[in-house]
Structure formats: structure tokens, C-alpha cells
CSV table of C-alpha atoms in Angstrom, one decimal:
chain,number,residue,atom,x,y,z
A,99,UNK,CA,18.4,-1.6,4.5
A,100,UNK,CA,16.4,-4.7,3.1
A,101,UNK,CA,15.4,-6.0,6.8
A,102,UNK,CA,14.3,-2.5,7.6
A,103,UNK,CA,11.7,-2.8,4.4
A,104,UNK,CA,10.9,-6.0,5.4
A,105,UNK,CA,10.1,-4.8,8.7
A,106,UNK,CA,7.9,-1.9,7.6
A,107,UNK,CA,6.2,-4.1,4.9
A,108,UNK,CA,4.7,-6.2,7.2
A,109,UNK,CA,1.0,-5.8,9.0
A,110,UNK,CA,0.8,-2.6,11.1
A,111,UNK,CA,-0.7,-4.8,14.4
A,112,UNK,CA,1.2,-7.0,16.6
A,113,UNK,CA,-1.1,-8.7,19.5
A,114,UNK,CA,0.8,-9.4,23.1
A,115,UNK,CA,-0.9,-12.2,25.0
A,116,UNK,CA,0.7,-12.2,27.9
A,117,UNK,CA,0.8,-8.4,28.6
A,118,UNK,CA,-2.8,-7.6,27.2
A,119,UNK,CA,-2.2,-5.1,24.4
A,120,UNK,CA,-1.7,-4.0,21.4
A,121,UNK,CA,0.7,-2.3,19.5
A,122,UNK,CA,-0.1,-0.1,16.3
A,123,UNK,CA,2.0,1.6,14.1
A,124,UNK,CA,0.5,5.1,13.6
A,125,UNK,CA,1.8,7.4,10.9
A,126,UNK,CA,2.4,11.0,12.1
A,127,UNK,CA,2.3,13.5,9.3
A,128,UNK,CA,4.4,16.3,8.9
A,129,UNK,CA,4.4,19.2,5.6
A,130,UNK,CA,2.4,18.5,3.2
A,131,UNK,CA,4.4,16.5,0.2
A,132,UNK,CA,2.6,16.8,-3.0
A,133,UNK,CA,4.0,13.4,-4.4
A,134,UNK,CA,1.3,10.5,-5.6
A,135,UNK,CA,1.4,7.6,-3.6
A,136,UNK,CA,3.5,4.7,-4.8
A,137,UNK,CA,0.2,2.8,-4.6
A,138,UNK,CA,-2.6,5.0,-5.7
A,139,UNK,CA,-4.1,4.3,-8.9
A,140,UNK,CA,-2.5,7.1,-10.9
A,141,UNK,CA,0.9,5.7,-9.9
A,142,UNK,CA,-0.3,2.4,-11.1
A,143,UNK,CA,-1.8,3.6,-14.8
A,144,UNK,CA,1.5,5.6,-15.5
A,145,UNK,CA,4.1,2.2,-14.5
A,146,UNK,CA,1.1,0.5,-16.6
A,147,UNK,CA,1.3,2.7,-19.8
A,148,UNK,CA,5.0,3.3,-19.5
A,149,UNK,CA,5.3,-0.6,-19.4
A,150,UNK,CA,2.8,-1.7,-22.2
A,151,UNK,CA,3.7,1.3,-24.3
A,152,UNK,CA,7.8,0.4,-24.3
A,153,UNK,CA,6.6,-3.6,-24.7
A,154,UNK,CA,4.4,-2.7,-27.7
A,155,UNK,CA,7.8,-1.0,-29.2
A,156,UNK,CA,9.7,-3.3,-28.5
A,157,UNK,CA,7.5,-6.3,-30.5
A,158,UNK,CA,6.8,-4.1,-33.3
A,159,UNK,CA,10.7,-2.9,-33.5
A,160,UNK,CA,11.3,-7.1,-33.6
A,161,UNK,CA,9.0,-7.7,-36.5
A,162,UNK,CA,6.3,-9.0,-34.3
A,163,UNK,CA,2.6,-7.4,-35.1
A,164,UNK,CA,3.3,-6.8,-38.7
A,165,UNK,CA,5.8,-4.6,-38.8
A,166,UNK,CA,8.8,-4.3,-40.5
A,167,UNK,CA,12.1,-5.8,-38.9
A,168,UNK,CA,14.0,-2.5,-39.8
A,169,UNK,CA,11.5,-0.2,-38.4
A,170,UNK,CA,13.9,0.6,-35.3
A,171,UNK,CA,17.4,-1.4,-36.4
A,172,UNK,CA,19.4,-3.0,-34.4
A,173,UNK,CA,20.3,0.1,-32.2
A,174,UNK,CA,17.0,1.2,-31.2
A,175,UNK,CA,15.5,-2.3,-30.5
A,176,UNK,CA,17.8,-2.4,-28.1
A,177,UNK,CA,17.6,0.7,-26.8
A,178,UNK,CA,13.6,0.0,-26.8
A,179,UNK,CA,14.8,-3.6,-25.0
A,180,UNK,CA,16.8,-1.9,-22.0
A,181,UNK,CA,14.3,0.9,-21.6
A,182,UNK,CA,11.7,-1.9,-20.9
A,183,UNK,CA,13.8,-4.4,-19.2
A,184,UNK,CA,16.1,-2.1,-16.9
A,185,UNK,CA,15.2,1.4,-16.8
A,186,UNK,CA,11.6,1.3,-16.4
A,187,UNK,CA,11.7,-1.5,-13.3
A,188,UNK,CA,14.6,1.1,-11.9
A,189,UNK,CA,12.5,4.1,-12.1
A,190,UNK,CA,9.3,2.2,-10.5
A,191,UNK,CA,11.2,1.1,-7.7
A,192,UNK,CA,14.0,4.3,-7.1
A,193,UNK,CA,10.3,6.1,-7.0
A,194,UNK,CA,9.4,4.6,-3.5
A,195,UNK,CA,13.0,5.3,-2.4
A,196,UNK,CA,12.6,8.9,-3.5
A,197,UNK,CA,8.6,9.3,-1.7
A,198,UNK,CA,10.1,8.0,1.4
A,199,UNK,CA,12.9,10.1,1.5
A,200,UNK,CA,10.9,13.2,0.7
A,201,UNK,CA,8.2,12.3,3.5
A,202,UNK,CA,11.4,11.9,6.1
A,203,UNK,CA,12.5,15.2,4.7
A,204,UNK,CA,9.1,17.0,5.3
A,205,UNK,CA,8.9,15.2,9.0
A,206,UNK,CA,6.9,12.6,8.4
A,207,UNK,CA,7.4,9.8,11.5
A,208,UNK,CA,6.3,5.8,12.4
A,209,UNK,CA,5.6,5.4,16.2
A,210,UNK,CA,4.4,2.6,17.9
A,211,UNK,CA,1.6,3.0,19.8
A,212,UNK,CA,0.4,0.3,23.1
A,213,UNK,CA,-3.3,-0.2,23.2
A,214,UNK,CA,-4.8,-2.1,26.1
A,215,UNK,CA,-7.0,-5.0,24.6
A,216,UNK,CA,-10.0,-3.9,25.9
A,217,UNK,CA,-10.2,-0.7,24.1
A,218,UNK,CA,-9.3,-2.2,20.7
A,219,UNK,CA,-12.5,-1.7,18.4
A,220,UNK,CA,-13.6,-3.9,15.3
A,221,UNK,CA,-15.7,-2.2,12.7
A,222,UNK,CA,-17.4,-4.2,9.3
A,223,UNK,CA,-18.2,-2.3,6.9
A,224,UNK,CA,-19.3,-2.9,3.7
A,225,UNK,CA,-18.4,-1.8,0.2
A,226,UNK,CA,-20.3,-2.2,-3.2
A,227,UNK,CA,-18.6,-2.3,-6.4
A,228,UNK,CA,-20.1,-0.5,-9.3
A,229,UNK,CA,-18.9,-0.9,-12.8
A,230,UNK,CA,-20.4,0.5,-16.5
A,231,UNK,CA,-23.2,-2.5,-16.4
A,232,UNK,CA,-24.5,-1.9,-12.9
A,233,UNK,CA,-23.6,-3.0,-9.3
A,234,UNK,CA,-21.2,-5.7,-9.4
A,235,UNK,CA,-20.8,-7.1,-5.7
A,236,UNK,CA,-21.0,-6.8,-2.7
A,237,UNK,CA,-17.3,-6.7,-0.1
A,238,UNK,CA,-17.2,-6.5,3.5
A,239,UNK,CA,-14.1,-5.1,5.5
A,240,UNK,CA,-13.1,-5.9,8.7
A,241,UNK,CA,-11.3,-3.0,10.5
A,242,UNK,CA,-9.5,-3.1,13.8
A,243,UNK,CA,-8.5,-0.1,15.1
A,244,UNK,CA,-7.5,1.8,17.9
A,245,UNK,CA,-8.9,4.9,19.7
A,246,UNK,CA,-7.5,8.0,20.0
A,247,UNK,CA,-7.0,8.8,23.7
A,248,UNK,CA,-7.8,12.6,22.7
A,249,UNK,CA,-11.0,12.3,21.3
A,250,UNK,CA,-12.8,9.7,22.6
A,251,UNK,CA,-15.2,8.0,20.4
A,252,UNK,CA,-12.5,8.1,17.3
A,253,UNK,CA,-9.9,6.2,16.1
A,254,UNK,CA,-6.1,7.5,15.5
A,255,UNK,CA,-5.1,8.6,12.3
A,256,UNK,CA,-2.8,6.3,9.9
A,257,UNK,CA,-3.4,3.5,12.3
A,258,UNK,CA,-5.3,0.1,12.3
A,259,UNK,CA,-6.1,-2.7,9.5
A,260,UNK,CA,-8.2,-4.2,7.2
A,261,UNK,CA,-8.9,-7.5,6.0
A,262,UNK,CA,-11.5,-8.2,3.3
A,263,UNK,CA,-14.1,-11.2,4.2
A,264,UNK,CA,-17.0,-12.1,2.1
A,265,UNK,CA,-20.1,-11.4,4.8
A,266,UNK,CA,-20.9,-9.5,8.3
A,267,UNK,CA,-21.1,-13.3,9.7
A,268,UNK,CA,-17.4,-13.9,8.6
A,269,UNK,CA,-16.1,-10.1,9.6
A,270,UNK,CA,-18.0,-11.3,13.0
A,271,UNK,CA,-16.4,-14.9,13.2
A,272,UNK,CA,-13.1,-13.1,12.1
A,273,UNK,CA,-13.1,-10.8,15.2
A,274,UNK,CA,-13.7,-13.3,17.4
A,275,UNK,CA,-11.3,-15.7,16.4
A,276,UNK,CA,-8.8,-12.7,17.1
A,277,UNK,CA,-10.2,-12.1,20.3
């Protein structure tokens, strides 16, 4: 099981010198699963506030912030102490477990798609960040994806990757050092 997450953790592109493609991993959906990504950023602030909220309880259930030391006992600071140490790190990971599963369950598949170099196309784009105080910087992407021999003119769905550089002249200098 662990090389098989290893193996589907790791970049989505393989190049092939000698035979002159590609391969991609493309993601074929299947139902629609109504489950938050393990990555999206409401996924994140819940493991965040379940995490700082349980820490908080547990320093103020020590004595720590000015609290009393027999505001939990000696029960319930441990109780606090597993919750934040064990069960919490079991239910953030068991949660990927149970989004893959489902995502098998509703036919979602992985397949491996070859792509003659040649028809591999690069895209920069770029990407400003905005915060409360104005514009804060400026990103470029580099994108390298490959078309969809359906529709010509687009690239496939749930395939291709990104790599952040700091200017068009690096996402240029980027693409062709991979070419």
C-alpha cells in the first residue's frame, strides 16, 4: 500500500527520450462525490482549527496561559492530550483514505495517457496576488500539458503540471531546458 502512495504522489509527467513521448496521468471522473478535497482550503482551516483549538485546551488545561492547573484535572488533560496528539492526526490522514475510497466507489479512474513530443504544449501564465492592502505580487506558472485528441485546440482534463517560476523569461528558459 505505501509504494502505491508513493507512486501516485509523485509528478503526473514522465518524459521518454528514446521513444519521443510523453506519458500523463489523466484523471477520469466518474459520479459526482460531494466530499471537500483533502487539499482545498476548507479542508485545511477545519485540520487548522481542530488542531489550534485542541492545543489551546490542552495549555490552558496544564496551567499554561493563566489558567488554573485544575481547570480540566488530570483526566481531561489527558484526554485533551490524546485528542491532540493521536486522534486528530488519525482523522486527518484516515480522511484521504476515506476520499479515495469513495472516488473508486463512484468510478473515478487514473490512466496513462502517451503523447508524442511534438504535440506537448507549454503555457505561462501569470497570477497576481491580492490581499486587504492592495496587490501583493506578481507569480508566473508554467503549465505543460497535453491535448485532447477530441477537441483539438484543448488540453485533456485532470492532466498536465505546473511549476511556479518568478517571470515569462524563466517560464520561457524553463520550457526549453525541458525540451
Amino acid at each position: 500500500m505505501l509504494p502505491d502512495l508513493a507512486i501516485r504522489s509523485t509528478a503526473p509527467v514522465r518524459f521518454h527520450r528514446q521513444r519521443r513521448e510523453v506519458a500523463f496521468v489523466v484523471k477520469h471522473p466518474g459520479r459526482r462525490v460531494f466530499l471537500p478535497a483533502p487539499s482545498a482550503d476548507l479542508m485545511y482551516g477545519l485540520w487548522f482549527a481542530l488542531f489550534s483549538t485542541s492545543g489551546a485546551v490542552a495549555l490552558v488545561g496544564l496551567g499554561f496561559l493563566g489558567a488554573e492547573e485544575k481547570f480540566l484535572g488530570p483526566t481531561g488533560i489527558k484526554w485533551v492530550a490524546m485528542f491532540h496528539l493521536a486522534i486528530l492526526p488519525v482523522l486527518a490522514i484516515g480522511y484521504v483514505f476515506i476520499y479515495r475510497w469513495v472516488h473508486r466507489l463512484a468510478g473515478w479512474r487514473k490512466e496513462t495517457v502517451f503523447v508524442p513530443w511534438e504535440d506537448v504544449v507549454a503555457v505561462a501564465t501569470r497570477n497576481m496576488a491580492v490581499t486587504v492592502g492592495g496587490p501583493a505580487g506578481i507569480g508566473w506558472e508554467l503549465h505543460i500539458l497535453p491535448p485532447d485528441p477530441e477537441r483539438p485546440g484543448y488540453s485533456l482534463a485532470g492532466a498536465g503540471i505546473s511549476a511556479n517560476v518568478t517571470s515569462l523569461q524563466m517560464a520561457m528558459m524553463q520550457w526549453e531546458l525541458i525540451r
